[in-house]
Short mmCIF file of N, CA and C and ligand atoms in Angstrom, two decimals:
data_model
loop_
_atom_site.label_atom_id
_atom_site.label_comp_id
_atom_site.label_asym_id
_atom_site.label_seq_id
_atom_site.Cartn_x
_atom_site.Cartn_y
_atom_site.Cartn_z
N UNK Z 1 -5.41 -22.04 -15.53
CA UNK Z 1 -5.88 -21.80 -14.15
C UNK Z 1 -7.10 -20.86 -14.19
N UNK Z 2 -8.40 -21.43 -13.46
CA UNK Z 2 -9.48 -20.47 -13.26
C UNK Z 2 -9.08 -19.24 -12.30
N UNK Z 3 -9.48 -18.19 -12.68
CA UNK Z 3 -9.08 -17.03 -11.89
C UNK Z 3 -10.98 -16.27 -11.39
N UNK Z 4 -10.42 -16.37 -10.03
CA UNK Z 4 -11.61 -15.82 -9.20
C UNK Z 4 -11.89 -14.23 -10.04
N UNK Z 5 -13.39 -13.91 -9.34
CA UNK Z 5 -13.85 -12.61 -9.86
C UNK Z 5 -12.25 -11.36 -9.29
N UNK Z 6 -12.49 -11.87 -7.92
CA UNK Z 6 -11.36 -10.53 -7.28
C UNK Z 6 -10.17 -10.72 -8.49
N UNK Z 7 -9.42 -11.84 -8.67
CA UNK Z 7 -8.04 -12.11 -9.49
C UNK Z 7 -8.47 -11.42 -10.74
N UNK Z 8 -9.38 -11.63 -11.29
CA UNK Z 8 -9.84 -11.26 -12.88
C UNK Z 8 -9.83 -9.24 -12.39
N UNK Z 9 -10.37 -9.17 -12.07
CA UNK Z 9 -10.19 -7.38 -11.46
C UNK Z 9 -9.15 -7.16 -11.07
N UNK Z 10 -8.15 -7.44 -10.35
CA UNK Z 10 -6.59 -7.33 -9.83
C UNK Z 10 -6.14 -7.25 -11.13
N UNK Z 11 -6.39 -8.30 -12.30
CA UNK Z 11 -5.41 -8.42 -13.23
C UNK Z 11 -4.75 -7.05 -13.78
N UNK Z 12 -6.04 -6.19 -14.04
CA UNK Z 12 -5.64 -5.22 -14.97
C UNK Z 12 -4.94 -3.58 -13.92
N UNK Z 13 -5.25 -3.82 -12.50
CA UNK Z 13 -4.81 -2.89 -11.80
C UNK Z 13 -3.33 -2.57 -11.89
N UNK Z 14 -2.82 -1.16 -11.79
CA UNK Z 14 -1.22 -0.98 -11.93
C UNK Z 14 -1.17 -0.29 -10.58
N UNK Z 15 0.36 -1.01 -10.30
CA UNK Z 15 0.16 -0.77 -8.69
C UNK Z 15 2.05 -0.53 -8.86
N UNK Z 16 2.24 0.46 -8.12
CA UNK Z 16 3.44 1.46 -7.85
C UNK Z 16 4.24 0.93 -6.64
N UNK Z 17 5.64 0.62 -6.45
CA UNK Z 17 5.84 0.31 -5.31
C UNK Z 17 7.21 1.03 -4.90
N UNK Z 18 7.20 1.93 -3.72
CA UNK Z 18 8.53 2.43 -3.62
C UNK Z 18 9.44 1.98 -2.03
N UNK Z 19 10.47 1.34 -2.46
CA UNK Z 19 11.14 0.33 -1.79
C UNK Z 19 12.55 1.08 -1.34
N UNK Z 20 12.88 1.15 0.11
CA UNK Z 20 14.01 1.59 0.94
C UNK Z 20 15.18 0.91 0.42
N UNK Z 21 16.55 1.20 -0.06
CA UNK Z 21 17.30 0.19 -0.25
C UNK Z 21 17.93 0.32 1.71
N UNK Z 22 18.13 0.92 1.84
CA UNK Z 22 18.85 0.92 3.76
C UNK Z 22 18.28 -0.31 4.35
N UNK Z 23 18.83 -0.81 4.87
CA UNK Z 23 18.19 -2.21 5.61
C UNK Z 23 17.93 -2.63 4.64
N UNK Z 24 19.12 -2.77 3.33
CA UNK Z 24 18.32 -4.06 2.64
C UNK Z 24 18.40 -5.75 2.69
N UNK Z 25 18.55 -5.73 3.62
CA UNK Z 25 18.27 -7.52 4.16
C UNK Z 25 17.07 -7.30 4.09
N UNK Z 26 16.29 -6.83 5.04
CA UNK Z 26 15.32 -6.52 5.55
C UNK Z 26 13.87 -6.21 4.36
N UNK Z 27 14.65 -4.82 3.59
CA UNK Z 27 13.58 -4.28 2.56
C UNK Z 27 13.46 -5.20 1.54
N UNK Z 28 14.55 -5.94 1.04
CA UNK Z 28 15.00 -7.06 0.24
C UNK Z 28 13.57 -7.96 0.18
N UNK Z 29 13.69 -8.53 1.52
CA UNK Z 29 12.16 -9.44 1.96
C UNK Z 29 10.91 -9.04 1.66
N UNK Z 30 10.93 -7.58 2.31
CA UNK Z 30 9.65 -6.84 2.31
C UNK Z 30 8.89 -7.03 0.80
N UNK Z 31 9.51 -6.64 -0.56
CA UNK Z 31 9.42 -6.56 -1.46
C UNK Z 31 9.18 -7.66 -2.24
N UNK Z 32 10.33 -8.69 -1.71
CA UNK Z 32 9.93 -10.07 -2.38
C UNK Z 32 8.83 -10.81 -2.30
N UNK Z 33 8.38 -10.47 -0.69
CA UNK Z 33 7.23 -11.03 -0.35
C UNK Z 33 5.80 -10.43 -0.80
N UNK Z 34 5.81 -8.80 -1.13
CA UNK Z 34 5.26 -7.84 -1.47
C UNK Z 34 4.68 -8.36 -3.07
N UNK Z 35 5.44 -8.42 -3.64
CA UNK Z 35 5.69 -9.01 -5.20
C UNK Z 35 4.90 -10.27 -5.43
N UNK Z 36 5.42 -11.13 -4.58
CA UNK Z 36 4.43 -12.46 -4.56
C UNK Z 36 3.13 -12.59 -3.84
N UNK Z 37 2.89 -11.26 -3.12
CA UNK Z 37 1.22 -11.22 -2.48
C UNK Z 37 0.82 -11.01 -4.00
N UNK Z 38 0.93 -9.14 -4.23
CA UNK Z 38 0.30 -9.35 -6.07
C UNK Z 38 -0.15 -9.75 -6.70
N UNK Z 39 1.04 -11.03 -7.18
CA UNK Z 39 1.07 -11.93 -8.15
C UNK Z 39 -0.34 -12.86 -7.74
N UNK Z 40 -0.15 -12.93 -6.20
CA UNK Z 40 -1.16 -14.31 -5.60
C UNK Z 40 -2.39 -13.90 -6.13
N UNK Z 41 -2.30 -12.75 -6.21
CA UNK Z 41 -4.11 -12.11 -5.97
C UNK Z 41 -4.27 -11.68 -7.77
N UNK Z 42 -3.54 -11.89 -8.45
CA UNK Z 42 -3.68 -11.83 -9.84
C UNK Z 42 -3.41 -10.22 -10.51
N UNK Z 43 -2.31 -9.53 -9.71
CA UNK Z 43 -2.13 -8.27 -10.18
C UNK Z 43 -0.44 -8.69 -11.22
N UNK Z 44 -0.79 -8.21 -12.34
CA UNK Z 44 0.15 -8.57 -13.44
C UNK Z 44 1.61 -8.25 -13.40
N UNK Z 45 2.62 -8.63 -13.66
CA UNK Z 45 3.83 -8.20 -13.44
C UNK Z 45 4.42 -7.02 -14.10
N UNK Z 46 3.94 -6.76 -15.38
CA UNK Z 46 4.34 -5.96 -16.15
C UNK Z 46 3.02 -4.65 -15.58
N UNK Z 47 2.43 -4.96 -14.54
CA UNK Z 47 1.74 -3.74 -14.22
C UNK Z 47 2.56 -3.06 -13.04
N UNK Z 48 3.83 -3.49 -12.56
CA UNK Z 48 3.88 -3.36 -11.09
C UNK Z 48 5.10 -2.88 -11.63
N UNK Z 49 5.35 -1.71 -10.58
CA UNK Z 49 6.47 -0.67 -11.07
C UNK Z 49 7.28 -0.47 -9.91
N UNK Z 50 8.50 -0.84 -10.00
CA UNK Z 50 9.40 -0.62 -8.74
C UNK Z 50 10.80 0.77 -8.61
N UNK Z 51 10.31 1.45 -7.56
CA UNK Z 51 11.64 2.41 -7.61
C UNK Z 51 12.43 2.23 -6.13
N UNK Z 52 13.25 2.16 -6.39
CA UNK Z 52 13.74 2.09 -4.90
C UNK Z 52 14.67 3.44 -4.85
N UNK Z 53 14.61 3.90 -3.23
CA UNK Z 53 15.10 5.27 -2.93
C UNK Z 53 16.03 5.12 -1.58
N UNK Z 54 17.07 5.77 -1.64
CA UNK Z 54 18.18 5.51 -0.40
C UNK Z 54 17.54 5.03 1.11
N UNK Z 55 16.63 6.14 1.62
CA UNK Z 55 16.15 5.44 3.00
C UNK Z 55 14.95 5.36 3.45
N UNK Z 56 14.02 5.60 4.32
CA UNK Z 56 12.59 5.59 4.26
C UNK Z 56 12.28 6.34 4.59
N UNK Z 57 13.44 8.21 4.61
CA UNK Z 57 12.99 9.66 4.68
C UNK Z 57 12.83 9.75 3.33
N UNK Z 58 13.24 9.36 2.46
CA UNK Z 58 13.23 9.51 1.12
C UNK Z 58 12.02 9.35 0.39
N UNK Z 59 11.20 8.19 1.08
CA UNK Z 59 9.77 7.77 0.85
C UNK Z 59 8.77 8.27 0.41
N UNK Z 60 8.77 9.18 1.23
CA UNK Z 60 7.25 10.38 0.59
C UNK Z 60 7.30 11.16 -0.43
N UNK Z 61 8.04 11.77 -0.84
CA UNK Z 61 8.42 12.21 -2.38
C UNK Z 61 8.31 11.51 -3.46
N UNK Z 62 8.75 10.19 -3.27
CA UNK Z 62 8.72 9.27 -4.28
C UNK Z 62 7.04 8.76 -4.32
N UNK Z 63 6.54 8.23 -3.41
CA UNK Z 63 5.50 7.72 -3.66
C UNK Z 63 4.34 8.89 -3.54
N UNK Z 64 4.39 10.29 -3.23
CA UNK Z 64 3.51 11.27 -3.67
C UNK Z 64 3.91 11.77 -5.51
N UNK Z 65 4.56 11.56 -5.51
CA UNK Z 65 4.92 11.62 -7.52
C UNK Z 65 4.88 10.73 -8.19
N UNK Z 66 5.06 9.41 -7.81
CA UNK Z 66 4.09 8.04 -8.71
C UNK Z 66 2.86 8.31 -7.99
N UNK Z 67 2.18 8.57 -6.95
CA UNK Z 67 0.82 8.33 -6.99
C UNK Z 67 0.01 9.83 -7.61
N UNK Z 68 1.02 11.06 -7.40
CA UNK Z 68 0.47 12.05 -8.36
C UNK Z 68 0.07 11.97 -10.14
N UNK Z 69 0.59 11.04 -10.50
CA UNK Z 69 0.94 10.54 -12.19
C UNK Z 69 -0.44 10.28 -12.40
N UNK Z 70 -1.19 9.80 -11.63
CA UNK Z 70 -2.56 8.57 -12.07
C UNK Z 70 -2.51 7.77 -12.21
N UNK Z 71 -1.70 7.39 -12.81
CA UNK Z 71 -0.96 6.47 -13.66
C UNK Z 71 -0.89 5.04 -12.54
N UNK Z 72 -1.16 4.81 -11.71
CA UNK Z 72 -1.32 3.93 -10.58
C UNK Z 72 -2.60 3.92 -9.54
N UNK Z 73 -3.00 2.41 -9.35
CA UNK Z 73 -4.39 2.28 -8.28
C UNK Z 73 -3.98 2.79 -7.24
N UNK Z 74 -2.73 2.27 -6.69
CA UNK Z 74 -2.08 2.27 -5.56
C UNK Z 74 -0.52 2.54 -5.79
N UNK Z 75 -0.08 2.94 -4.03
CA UNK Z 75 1.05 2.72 -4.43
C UNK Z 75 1.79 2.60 -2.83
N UNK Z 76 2.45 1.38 -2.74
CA UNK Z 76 3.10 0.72 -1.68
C UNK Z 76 4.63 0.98 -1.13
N UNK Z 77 4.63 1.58 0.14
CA UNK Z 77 6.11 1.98 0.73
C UNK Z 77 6.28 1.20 1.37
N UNK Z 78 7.23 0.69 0.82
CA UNK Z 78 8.28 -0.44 1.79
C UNK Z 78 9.61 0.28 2.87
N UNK Z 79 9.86 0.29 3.92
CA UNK Z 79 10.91 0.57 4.58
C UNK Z 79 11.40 -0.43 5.59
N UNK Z 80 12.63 -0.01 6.23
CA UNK Z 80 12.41 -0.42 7.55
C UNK Z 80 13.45 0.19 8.52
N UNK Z 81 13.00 1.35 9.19
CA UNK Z 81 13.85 1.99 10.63
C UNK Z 81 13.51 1.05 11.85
N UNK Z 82 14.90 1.22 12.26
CA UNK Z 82 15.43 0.19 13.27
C UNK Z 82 16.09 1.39 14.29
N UNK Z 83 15.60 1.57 15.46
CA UNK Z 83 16.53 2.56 16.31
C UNK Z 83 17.29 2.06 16.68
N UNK Z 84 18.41 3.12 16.74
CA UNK Z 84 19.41 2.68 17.05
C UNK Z 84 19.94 3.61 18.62
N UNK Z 85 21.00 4.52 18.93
CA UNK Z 85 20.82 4.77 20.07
C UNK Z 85 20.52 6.55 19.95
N UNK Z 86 20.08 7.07 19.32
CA UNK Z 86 20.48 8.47 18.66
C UNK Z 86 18.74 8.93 18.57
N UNK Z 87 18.25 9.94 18.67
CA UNK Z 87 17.00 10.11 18.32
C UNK Z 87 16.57 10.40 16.72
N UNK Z 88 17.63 10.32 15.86
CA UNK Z 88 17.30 9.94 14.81
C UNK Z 88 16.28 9.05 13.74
N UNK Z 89 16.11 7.95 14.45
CA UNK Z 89 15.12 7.15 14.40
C UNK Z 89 13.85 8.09 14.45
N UNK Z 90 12.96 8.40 15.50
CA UNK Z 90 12.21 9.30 15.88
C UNK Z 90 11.83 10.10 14.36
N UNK Z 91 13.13 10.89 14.32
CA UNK Z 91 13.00 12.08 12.78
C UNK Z 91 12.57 11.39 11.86
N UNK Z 92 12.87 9.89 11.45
CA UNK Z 92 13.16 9.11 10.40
C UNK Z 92 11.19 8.80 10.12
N UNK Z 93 11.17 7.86 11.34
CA UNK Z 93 9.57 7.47 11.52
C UNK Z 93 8.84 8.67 11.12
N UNK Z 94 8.88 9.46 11.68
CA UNK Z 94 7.74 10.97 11.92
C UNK Z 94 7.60 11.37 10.39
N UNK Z 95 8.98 11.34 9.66
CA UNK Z 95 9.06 12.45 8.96
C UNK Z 95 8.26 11.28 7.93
N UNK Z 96 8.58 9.78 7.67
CA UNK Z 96 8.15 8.59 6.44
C UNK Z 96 6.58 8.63 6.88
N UNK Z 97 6.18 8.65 8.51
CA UNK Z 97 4.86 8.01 8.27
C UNK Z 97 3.75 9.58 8.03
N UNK Z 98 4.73 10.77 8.58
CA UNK Z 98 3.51 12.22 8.68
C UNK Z 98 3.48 11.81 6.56
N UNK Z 99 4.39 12.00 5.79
CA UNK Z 99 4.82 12.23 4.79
C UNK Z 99 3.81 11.20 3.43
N UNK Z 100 4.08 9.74 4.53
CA UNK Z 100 3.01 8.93 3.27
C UNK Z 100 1.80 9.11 3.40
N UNK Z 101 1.46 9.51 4.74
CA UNK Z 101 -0.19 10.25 5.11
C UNK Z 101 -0.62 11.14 4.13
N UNK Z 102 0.57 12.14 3.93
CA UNK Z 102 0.17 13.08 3.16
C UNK Z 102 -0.12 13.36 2.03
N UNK Z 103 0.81 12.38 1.62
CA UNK Z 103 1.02 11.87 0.13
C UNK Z 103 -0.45 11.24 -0.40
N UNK Z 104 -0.74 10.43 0.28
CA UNK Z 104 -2.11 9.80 -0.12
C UNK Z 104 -3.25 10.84 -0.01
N UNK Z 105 -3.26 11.43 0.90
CA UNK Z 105 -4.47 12.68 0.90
C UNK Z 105 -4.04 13.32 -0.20
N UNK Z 106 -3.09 14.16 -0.17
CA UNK Z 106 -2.93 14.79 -2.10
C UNK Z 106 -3.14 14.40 -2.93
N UNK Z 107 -2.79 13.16 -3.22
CA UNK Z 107 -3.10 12.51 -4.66
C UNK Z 107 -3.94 12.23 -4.65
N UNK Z 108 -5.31 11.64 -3.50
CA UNK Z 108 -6.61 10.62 -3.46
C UNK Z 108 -6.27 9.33 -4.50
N UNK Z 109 -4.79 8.63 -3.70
CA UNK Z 109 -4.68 7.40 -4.30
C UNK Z 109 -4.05 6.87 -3.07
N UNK Z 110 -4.53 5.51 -3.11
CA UNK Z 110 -4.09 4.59 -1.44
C UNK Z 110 -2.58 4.74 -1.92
N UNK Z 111 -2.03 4.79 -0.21
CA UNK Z 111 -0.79 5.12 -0.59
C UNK Z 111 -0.40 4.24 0.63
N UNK Z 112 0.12 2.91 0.69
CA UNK Z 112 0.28 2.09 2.07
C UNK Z 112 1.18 2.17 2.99
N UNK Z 113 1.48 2.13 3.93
CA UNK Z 113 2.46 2.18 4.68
C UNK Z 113 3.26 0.95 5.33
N UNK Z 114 3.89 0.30 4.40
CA UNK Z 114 4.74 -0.93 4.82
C UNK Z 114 6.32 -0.59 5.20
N UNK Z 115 5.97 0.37 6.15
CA UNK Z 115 7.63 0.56 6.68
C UNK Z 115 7.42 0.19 8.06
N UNK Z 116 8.49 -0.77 8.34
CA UNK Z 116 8.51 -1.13 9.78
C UNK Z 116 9.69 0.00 10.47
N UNK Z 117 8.91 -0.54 12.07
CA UNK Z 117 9.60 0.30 12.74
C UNK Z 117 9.81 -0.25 14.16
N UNK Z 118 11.30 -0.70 14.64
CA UNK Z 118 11.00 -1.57 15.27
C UNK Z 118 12.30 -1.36 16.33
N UNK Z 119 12.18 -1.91 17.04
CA UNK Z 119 13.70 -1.67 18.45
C UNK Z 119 14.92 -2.06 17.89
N UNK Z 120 14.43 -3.73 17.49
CA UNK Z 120 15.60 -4.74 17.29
C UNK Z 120 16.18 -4.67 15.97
N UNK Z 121 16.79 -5.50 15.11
CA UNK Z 121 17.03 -6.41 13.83
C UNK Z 121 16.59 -7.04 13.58
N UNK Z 122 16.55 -8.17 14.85
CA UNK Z 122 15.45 -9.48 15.04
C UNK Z 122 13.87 -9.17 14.52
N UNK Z 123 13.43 -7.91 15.41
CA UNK Z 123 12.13 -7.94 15.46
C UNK Z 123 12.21 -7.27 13.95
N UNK Z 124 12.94 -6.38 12.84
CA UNK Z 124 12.47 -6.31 11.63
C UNK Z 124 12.53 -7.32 10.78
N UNK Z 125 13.47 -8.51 11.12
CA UNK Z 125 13.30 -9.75 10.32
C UNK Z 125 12.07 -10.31 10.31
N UNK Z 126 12.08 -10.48 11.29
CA UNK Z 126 10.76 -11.41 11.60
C UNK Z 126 9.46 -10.86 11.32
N UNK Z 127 9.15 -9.65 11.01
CA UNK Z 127 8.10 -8.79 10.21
C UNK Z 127 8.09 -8.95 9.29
N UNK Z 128 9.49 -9.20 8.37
CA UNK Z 128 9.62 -8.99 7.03
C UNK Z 128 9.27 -10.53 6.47
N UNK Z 129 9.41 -11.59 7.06
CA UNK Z 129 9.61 -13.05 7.03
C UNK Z 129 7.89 -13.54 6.88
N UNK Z 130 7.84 -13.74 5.34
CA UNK Z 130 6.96 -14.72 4.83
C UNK Z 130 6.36 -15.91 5.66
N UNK Z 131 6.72 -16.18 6.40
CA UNK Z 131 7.00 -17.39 7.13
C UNK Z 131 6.05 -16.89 8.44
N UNK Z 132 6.26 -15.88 8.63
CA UNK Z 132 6.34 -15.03 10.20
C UNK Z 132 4.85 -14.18 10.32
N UNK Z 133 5.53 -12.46 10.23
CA UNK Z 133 4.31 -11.30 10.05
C UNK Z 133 3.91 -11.40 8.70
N UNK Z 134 4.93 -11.60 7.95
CA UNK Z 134 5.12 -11.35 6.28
C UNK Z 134 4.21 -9.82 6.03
N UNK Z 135 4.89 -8.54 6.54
CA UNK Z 135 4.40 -7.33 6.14
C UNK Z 135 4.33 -6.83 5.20
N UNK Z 136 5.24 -7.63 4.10
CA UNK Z 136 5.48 -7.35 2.95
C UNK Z 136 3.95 -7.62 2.20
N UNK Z 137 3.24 -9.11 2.38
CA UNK Z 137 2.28 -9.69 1.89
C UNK Z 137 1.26 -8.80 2.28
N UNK Z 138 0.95 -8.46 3.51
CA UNK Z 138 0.44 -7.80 4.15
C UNK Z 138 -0.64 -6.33 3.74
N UNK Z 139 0.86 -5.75 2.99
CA UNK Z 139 1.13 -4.11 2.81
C UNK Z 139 0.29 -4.68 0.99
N UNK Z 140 0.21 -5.45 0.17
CA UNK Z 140 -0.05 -5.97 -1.01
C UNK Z 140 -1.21 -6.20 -0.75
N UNK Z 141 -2.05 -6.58 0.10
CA UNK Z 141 -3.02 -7.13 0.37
C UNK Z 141 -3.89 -5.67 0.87
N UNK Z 142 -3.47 -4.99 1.39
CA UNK Z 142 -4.03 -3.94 1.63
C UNK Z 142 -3.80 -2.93 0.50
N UNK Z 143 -3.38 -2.94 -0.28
CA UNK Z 143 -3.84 -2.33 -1.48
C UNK Z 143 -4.99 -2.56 -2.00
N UNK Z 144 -5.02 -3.49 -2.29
CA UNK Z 144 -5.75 -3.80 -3.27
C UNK Z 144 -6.79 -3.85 -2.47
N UNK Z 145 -7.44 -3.77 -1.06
CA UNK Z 145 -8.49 -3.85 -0.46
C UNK Z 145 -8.57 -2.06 -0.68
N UNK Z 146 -7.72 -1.45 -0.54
CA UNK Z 146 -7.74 0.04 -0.76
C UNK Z 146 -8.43 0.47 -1.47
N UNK Z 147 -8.11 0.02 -3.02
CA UNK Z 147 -8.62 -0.01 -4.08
C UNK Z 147 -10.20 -0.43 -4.09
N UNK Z 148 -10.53 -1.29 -3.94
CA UNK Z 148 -12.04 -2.30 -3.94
C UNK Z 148 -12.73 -0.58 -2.88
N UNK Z 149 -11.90 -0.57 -1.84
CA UNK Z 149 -12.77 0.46 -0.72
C UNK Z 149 -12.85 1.86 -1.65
N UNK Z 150 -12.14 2.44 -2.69
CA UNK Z 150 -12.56 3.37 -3.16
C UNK Z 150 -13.39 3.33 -4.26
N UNK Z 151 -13.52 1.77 -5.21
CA UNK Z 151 -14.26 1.90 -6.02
C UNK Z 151 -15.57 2.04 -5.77
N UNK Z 152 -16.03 0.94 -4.42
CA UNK Z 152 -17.19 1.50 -4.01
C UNK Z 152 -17.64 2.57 -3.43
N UNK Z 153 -17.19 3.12 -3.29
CA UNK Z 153 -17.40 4.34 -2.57
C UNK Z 153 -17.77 5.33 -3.81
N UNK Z 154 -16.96 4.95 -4.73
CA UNK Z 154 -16.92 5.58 -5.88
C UNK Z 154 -18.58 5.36 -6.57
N UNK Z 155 -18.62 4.13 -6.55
CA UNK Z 155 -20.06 3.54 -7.14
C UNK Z 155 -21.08 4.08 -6.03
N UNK Z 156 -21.04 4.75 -4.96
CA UNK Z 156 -21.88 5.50 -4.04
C UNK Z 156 -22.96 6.65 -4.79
N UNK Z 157 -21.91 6.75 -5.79
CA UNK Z 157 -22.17 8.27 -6.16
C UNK Z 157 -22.96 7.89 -7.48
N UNK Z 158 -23.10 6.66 -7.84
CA UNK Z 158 -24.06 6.45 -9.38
C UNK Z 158 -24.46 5.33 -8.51
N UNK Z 159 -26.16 4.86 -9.28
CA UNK Z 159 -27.11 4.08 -8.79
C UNK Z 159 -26.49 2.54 -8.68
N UNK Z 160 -25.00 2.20 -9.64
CA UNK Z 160 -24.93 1.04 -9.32
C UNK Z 160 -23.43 0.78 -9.50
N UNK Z 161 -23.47 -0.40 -8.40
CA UNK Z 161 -21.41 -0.29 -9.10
C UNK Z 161 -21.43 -1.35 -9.85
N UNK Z 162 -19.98 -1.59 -10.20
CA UNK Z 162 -19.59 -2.19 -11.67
C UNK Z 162 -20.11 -3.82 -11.27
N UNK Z 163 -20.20 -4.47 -10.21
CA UNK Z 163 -21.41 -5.75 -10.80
C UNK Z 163 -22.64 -5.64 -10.73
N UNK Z 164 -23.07 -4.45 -11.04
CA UNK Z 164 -24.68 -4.13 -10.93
C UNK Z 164 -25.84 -4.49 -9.36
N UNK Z 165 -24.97 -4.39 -8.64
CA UNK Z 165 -25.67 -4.21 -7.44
C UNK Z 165 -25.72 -2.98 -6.46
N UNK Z 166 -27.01 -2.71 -6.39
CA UNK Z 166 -27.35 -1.24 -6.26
C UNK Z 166 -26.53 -1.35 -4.85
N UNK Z 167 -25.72 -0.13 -3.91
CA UNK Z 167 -25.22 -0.04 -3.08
C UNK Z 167 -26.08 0.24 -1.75
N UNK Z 168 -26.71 1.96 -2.00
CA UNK Z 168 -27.91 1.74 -1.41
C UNK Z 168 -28.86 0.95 -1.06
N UNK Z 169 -30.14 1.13 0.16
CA UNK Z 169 -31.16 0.26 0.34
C UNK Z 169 -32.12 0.95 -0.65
N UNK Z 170 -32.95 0.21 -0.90
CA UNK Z 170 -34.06 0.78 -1.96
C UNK Z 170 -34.74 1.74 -1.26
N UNK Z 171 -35.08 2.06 -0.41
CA UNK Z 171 -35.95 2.68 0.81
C UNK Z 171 -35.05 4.07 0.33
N UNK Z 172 -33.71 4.08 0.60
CA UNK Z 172 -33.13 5.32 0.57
C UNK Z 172 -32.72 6.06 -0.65
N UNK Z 173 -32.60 4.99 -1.26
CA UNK Z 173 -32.74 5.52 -3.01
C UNK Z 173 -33.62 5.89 -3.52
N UNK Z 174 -35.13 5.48 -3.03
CA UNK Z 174 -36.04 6.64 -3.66
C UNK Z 174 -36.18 7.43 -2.89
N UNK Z 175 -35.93 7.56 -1.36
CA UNK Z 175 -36.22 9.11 -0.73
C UNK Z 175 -35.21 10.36 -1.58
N UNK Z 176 -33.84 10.01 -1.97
CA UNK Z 176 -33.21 10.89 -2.43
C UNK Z 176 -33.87 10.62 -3.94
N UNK Z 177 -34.94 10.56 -4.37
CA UNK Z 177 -35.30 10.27 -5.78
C UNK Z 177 -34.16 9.86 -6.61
N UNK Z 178 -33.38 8.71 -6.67
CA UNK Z 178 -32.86 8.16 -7.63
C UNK Z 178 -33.35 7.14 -8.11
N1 INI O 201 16.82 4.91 6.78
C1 INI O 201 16.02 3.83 6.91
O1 INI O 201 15.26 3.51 5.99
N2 INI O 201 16.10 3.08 8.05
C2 INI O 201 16.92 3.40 9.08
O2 INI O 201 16.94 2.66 10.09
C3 INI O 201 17.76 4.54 8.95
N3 INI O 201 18.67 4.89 10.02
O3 INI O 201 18.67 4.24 11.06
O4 INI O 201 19.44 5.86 9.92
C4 INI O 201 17.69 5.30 7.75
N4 INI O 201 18.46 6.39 7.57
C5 INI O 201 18.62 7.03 6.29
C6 INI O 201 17.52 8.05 5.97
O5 INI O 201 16.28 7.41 5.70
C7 INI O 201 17.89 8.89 4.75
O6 INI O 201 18.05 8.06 3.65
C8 INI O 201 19.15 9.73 4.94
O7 INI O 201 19.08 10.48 6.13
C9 INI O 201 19.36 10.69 3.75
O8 INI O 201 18.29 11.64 3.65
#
């Protein structure tokens, strides 16, 4: 199989993924579907590292210490809080989404946020469903755009990025004399 420029660059990326077991009908999907975005886009299997952690308060710890390692481009939280009648929910959301925010600003490694959060059961199935939202595919797909968005940014800072096309306009590259 010919593999596009993006697939040939995916190949060698290692990408971290930390997965809720609570709602695992639900996270079950997220992941499976998560796994097979990846794969689609040519990120290797033996690069992709899975931990799963009791609930999706648990989340930010885990994926601020695989994405603290380096050792990963990215790294993808799967959850899914479902309220129920208790303001618990509330604590749950606040504490997974303030937490993976944070996580990614500390480390300066994309850190995604694929935890749903949703009224029903129904409505987290149907997020999780390949077929459907497929957030799982989703949350995979935005990695790796994560990634591409920091390399260039990265290549901002030298005259050219890695396919040799200057980023800058020429106009502004020699006013800053480069
Ligand atoms: N964890 C979830 O991932 N989703 C939920 O809907 C949920 N609810 O509803 O309680 C949930 N609770 C567990 C929580 O994330 C922690 O694992 C637990 O409180 C231990 O710290």
């Amino acid at each position: 199989m010919k593999l596009s420029p993006k697939s040939r660059a995916a190949a060698g990326l290692r990408i971290g993924i930390v997965a809720a077991k609570f709602n695992q009908s639900v996270t079950g999907k997220l992941l499976s579907s998560c796994l097979a975005g990846l794969s689609k886009h040519g990120v290797k299997d033996a690069n992709i590292h899975v931990v799963r952690v009791p609930g999706a308060f648990e989340i930010p710890l885990a994926a601020r210490t695989m994405a603290m390692t380096k050792r990963f481009d990215a790294v993808i939280c799967l959850g899914a809080v479902i309220r129920g009648d208790t303001p618990h929910f509330d604590y749950i959301c606040s504490a997974a989404s303030r937490g993976i925010a944070q996580a990614a600003l500390d480390a300066g490694v994309p850190i995604i946020f694929g935890v749903l959060t949703t009224e029903t059961v129904a409505q987290a199935v149907e997020r999780a469903d390949p077929e459907k939202f497929d957030r799982g595919g989703d949350a995979a797909k935005s990695a790796l755009d994560m990634v591409h968005v920091l390399r260039q940014i990265a290549a901002m800072a030298s005259p050219a990025d890695e396919s040799g096309v200057t980023l800058l306009p020429k106009r502004v590259s020699r006013r800053h004399g480069r």
